PDB file of C-alpha atoms in Angstrom:
ATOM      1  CA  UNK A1389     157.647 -25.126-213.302  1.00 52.00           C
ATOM      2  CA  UNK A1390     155.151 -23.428-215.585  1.00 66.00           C
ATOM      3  CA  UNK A1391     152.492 -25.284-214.256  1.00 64.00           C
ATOM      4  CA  UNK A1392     153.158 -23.944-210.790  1.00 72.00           C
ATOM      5  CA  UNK A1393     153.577 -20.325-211.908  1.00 76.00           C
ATOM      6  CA  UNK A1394     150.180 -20.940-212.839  1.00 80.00           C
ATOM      7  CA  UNK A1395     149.175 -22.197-209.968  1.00 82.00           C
ATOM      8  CA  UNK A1396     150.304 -19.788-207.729  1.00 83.00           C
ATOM      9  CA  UNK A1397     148.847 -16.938-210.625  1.00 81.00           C
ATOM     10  CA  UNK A1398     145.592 -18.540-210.310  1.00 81.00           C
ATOM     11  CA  UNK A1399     145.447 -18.779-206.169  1.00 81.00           C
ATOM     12  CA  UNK A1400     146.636 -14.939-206.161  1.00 81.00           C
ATOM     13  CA  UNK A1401     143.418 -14.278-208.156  1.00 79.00           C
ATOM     14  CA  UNK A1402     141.068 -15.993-205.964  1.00 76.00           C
ATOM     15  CA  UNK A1403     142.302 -14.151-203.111  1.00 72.00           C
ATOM     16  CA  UNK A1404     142.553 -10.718-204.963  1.00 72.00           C
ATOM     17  CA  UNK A1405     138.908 -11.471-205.632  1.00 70.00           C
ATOM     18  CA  UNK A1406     137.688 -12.301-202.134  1.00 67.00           C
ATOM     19  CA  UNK A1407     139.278  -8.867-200.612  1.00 64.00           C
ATOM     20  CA  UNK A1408     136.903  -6.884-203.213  1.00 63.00           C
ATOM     21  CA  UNK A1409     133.801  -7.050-200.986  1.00 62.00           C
ATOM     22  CA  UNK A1410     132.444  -3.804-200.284  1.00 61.00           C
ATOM     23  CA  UNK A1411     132.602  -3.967-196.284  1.00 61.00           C
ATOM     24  CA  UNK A1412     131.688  -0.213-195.246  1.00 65.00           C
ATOM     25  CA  UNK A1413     128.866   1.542-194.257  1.00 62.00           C
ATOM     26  CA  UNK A1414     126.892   1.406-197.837  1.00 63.00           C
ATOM     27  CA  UNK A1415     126.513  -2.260-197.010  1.00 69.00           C
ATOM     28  CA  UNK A1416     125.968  -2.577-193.359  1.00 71.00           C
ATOM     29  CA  UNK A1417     122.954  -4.120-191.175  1.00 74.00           C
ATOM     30  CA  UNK A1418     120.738  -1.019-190.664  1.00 75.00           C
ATOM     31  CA  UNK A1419     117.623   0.554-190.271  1.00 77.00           C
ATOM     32  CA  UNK A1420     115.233   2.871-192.315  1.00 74.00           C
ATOM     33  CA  UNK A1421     113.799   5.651-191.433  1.00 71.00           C
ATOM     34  CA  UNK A1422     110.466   4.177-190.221  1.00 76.00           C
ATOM     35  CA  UNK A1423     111.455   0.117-189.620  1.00 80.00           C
ATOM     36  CA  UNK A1424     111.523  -1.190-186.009  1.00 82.00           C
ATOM     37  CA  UNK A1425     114.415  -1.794-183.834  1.00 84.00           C
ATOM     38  CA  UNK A1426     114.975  -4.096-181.039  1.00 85.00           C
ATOM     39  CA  UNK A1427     117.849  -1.721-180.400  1.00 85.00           C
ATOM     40  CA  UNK A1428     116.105   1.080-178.603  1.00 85.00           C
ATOM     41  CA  UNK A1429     113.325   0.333-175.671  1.00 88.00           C
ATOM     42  CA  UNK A1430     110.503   2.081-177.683  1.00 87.00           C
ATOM     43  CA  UNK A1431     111.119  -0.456-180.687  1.00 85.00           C
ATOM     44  CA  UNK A1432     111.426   2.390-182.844  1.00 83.00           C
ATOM     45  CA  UNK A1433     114.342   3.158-185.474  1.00 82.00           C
ATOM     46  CA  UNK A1434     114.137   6.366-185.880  1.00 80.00           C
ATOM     47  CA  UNK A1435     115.193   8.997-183.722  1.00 82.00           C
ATOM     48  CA  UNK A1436     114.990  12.717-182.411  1.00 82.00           C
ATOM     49  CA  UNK A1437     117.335  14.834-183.453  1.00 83.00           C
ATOM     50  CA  UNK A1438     119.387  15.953-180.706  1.00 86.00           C
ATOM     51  CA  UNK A1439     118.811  19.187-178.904  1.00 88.00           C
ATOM     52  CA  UNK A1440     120.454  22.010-180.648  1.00 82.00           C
ATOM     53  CA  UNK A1441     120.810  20.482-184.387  1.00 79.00           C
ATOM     54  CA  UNK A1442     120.911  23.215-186.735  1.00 72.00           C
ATOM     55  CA  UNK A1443     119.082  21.772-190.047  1.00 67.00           C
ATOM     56  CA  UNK A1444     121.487  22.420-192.992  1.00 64.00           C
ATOM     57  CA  UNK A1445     119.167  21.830-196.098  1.00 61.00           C
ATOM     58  CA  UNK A1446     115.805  23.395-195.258  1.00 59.00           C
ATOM     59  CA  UNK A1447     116.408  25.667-192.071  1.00 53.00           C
ATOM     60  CA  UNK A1448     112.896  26.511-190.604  1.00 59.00           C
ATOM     61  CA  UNK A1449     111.820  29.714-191.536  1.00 66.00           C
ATOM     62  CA  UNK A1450     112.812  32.059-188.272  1.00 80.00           C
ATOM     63  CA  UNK A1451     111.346  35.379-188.281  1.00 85.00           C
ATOM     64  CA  UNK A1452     113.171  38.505-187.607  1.00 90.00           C
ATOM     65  CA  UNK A1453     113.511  40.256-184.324  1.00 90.00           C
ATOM     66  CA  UNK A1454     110.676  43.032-183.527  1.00 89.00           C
ATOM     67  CA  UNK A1455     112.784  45.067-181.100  1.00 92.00           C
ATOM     68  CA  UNK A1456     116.288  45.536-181.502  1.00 93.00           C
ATOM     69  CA  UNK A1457     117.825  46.374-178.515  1.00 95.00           C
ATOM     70  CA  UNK A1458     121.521  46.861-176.881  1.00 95.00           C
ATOM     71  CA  UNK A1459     121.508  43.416-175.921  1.00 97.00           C
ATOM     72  CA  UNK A1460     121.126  41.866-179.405  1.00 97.00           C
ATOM     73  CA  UNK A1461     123.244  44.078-181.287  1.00 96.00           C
ATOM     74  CA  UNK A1462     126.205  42.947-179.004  1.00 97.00           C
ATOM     75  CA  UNK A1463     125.254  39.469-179.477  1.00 98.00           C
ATOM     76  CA  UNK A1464     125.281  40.256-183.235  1.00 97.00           C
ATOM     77  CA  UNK A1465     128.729  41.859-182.916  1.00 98.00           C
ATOM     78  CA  UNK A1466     130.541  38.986-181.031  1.00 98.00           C
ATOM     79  CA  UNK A1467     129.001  36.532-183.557  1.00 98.00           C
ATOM     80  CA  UNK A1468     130.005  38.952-186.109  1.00 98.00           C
ATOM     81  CA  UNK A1469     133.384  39.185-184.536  1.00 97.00           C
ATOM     82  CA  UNK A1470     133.556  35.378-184.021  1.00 97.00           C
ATOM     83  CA  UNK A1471     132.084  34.238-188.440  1.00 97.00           C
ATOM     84  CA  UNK A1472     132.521  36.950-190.044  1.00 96.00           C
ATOM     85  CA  UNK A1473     135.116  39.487-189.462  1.00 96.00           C
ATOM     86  CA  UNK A1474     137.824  37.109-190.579  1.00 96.00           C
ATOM     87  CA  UNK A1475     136.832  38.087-194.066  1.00 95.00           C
ATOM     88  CA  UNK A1476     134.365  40.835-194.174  1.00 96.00           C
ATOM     89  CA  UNK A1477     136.495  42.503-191.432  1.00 95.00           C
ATOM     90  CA  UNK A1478     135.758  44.106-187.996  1.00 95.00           C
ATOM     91  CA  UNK A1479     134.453  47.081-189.617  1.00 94.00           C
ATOM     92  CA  UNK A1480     132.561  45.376-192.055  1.00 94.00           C
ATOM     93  CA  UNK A1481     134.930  46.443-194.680  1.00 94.00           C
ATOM     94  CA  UNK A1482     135.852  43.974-196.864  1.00 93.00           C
ATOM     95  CA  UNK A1483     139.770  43.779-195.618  1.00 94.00           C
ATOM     96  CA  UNK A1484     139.557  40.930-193.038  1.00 94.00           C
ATOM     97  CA  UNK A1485     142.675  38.855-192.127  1.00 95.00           C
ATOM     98  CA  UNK A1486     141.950  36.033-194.591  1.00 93.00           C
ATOM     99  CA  UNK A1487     141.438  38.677-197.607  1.00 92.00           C
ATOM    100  CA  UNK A1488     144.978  40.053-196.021  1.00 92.00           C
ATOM    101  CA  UNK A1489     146.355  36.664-197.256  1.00 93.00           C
ATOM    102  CA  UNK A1490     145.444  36.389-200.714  1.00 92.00           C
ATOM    103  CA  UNK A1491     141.818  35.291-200.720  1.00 90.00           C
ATOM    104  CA  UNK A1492     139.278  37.206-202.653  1.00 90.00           C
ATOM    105  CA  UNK A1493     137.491  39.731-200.487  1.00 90.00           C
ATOM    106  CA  UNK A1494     133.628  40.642-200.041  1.00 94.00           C
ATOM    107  CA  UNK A1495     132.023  44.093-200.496  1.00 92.00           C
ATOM    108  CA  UNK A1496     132.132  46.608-198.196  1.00 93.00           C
ATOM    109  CA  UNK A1497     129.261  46.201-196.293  1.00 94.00           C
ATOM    110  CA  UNK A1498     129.216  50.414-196.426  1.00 93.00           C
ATOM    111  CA  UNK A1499     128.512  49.741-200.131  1.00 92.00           C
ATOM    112  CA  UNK A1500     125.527  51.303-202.189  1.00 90.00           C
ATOM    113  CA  UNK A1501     124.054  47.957-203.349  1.00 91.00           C
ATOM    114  CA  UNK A1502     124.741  46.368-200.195  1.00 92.00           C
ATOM    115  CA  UNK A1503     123.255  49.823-198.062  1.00 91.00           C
ATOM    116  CA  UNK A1504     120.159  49.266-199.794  1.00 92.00           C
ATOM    117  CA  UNK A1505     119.537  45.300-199.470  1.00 92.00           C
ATOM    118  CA  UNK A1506     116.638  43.932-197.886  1.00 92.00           C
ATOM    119  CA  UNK A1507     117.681  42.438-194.450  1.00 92.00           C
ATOM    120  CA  UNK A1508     117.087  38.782-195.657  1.00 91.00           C
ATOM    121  CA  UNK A1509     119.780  39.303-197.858  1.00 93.00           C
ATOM    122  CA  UNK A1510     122.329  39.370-195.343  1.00 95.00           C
ATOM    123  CA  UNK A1511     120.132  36.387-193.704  1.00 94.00           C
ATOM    124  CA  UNK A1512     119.829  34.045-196.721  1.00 91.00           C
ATOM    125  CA  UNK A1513     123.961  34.559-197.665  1.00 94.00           C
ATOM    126  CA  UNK A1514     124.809  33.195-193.915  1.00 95.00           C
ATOM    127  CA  UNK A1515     122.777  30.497-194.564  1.00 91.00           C
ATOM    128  CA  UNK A1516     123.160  29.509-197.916  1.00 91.00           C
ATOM    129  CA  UNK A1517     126.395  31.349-198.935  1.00 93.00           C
ATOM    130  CA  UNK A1518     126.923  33.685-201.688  1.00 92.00           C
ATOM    131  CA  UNK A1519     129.300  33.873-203.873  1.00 90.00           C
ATOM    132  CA  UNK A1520     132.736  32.715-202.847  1.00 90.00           C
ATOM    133  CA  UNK A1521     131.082  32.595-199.085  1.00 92.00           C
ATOM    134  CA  UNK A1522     130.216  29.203-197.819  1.00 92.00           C
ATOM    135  CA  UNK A1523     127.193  28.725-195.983  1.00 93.00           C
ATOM    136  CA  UNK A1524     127.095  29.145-192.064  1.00 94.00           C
ATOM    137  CA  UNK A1525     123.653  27.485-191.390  1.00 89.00           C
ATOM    138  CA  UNK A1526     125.238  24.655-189.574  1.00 89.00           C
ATOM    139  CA  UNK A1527     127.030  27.078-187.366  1.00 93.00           C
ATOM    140  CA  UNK A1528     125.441  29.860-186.802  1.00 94.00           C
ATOM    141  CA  UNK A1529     121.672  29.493-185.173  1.00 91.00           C
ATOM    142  CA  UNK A1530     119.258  31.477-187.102  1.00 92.00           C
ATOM    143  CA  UNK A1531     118.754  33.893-183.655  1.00 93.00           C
ATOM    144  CA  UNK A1532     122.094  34.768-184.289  1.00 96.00           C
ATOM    145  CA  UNK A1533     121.830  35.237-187.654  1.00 96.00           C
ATOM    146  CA  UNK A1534     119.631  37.930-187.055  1.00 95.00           C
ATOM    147  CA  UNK A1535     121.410  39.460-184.495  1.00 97.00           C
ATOM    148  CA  UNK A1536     124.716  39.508-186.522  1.00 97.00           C
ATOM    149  CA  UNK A1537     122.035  41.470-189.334  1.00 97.00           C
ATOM    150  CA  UNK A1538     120.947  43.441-186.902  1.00 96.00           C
ATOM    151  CA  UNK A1539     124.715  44.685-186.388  1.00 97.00           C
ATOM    152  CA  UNK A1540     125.658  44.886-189.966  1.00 97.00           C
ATOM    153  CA  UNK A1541     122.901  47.331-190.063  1.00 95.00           C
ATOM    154  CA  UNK A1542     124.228  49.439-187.219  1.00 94.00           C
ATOM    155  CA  UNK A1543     127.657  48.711-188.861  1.00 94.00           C
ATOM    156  CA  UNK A1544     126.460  50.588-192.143  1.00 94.00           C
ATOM    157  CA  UNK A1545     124.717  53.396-190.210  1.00 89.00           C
ATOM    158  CA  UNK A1546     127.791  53.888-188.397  1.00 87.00           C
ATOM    159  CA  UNK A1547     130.200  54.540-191.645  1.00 85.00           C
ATOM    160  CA  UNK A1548     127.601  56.368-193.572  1.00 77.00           C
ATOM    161  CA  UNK A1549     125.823  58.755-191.679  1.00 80.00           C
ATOM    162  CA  UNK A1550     126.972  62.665-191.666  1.00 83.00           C
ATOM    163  CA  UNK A1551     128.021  64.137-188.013  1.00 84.00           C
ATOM    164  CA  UNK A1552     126.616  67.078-188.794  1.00 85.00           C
ATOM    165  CA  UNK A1553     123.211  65.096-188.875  1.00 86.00           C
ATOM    166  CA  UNK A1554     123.695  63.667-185.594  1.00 85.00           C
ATOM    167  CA  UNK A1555     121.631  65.182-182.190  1.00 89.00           C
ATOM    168  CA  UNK A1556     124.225  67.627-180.334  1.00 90.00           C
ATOM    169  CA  UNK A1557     124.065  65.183-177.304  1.00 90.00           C
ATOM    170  CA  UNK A1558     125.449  62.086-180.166  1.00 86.00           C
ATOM    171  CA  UNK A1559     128.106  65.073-181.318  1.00 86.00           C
ATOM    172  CA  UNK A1560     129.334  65.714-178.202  1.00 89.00           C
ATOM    173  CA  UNK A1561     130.148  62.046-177.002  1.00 88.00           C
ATOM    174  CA  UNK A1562     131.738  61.435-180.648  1.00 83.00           C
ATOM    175  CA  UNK A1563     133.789  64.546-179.587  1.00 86.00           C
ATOM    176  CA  UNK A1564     134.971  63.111-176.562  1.00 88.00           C
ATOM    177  CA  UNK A1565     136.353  60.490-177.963  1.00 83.00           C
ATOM    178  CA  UNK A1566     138.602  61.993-180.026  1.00 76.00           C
TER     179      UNK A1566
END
């Protein structure tokens, strides 16, 4: 009897042992970056990306709108509406929904520091994150990025400026919505 338990010990090894191949992607048949294929017609392994790919490490540099009109400031506020008021809130505020429910909240954007940033600030945070903000480069296009800038800027003019300072025709539609 001991010489079958020993056996049977021994047989359980040698088929623990053959189920430890790695058999997942690390070890797979497949191509490098610039090896041929017989897969694809061209004979080429490497492919485009596919229309609309955000890059996530290294976004190309985009440069920032010259003119900003009606139309991209309420692109900026839907995105803004759509990424970011869940925390920063719809008023840019700092008291979003998700900060309702515990999670640490941002700056107002109305803030001193945050009134006197450089544009790209706002840019490089949605793409790279900041803080306890993760980064939204693989969501957001970086067109939209700057129109969502573009609002937080008319977000902090709103909340800061002095009525007093505004043209009489600006006073007197702020009047009638009261």
């Amino acid at each position: 009897m001991r010489g079958g338990g020993l056996l049977l010990a021994a047989a359980l090894l040698a088929l623990a042992l053959a189920g430890c191949k790695r058999q997942d992607m690390y070890t797979q048949n497949r191509v490098q970056t610039w090896d041929r294929s017989r897969f694809f017609a061209d004979g080429l392994g490497m492919r485009a990306p596919v229309p609309g790919t955000v890059a996530r490490e290294s976004p190309p540099p985009t440069a920032p709108p010259t003119v900003i009109d009606a139309a991209l400031l309420a692109r900026g506020h839907q995105r803004f509406d759509i990424f970011c008021a869940p925390c920063h809130g719809r008023a840019g505020d700092g008291h979003g929904m998700i900060v309702e429910r515990g999670f640490p909240g941002p700056t107002s954007f109305a803030a001193s520091p945050l009134r006197e940033a450089p544009a790209a600030r706002f840019y490089a945070a949605m793409t790279k994150g900041y803080g306890e903000m993760a980064p939204f480069a693989d969501r957001i296009d970086p067109p939209d990025r700057w129109a969502i800038v573009a609002y937080i800027r008319a977000l902090q003019r709103s909340q800061n400026t002095v009525v007093a300072s505004l043209p009489p025709a600006d006073r007197a539609r702020l009047e009638a919505l009261k």
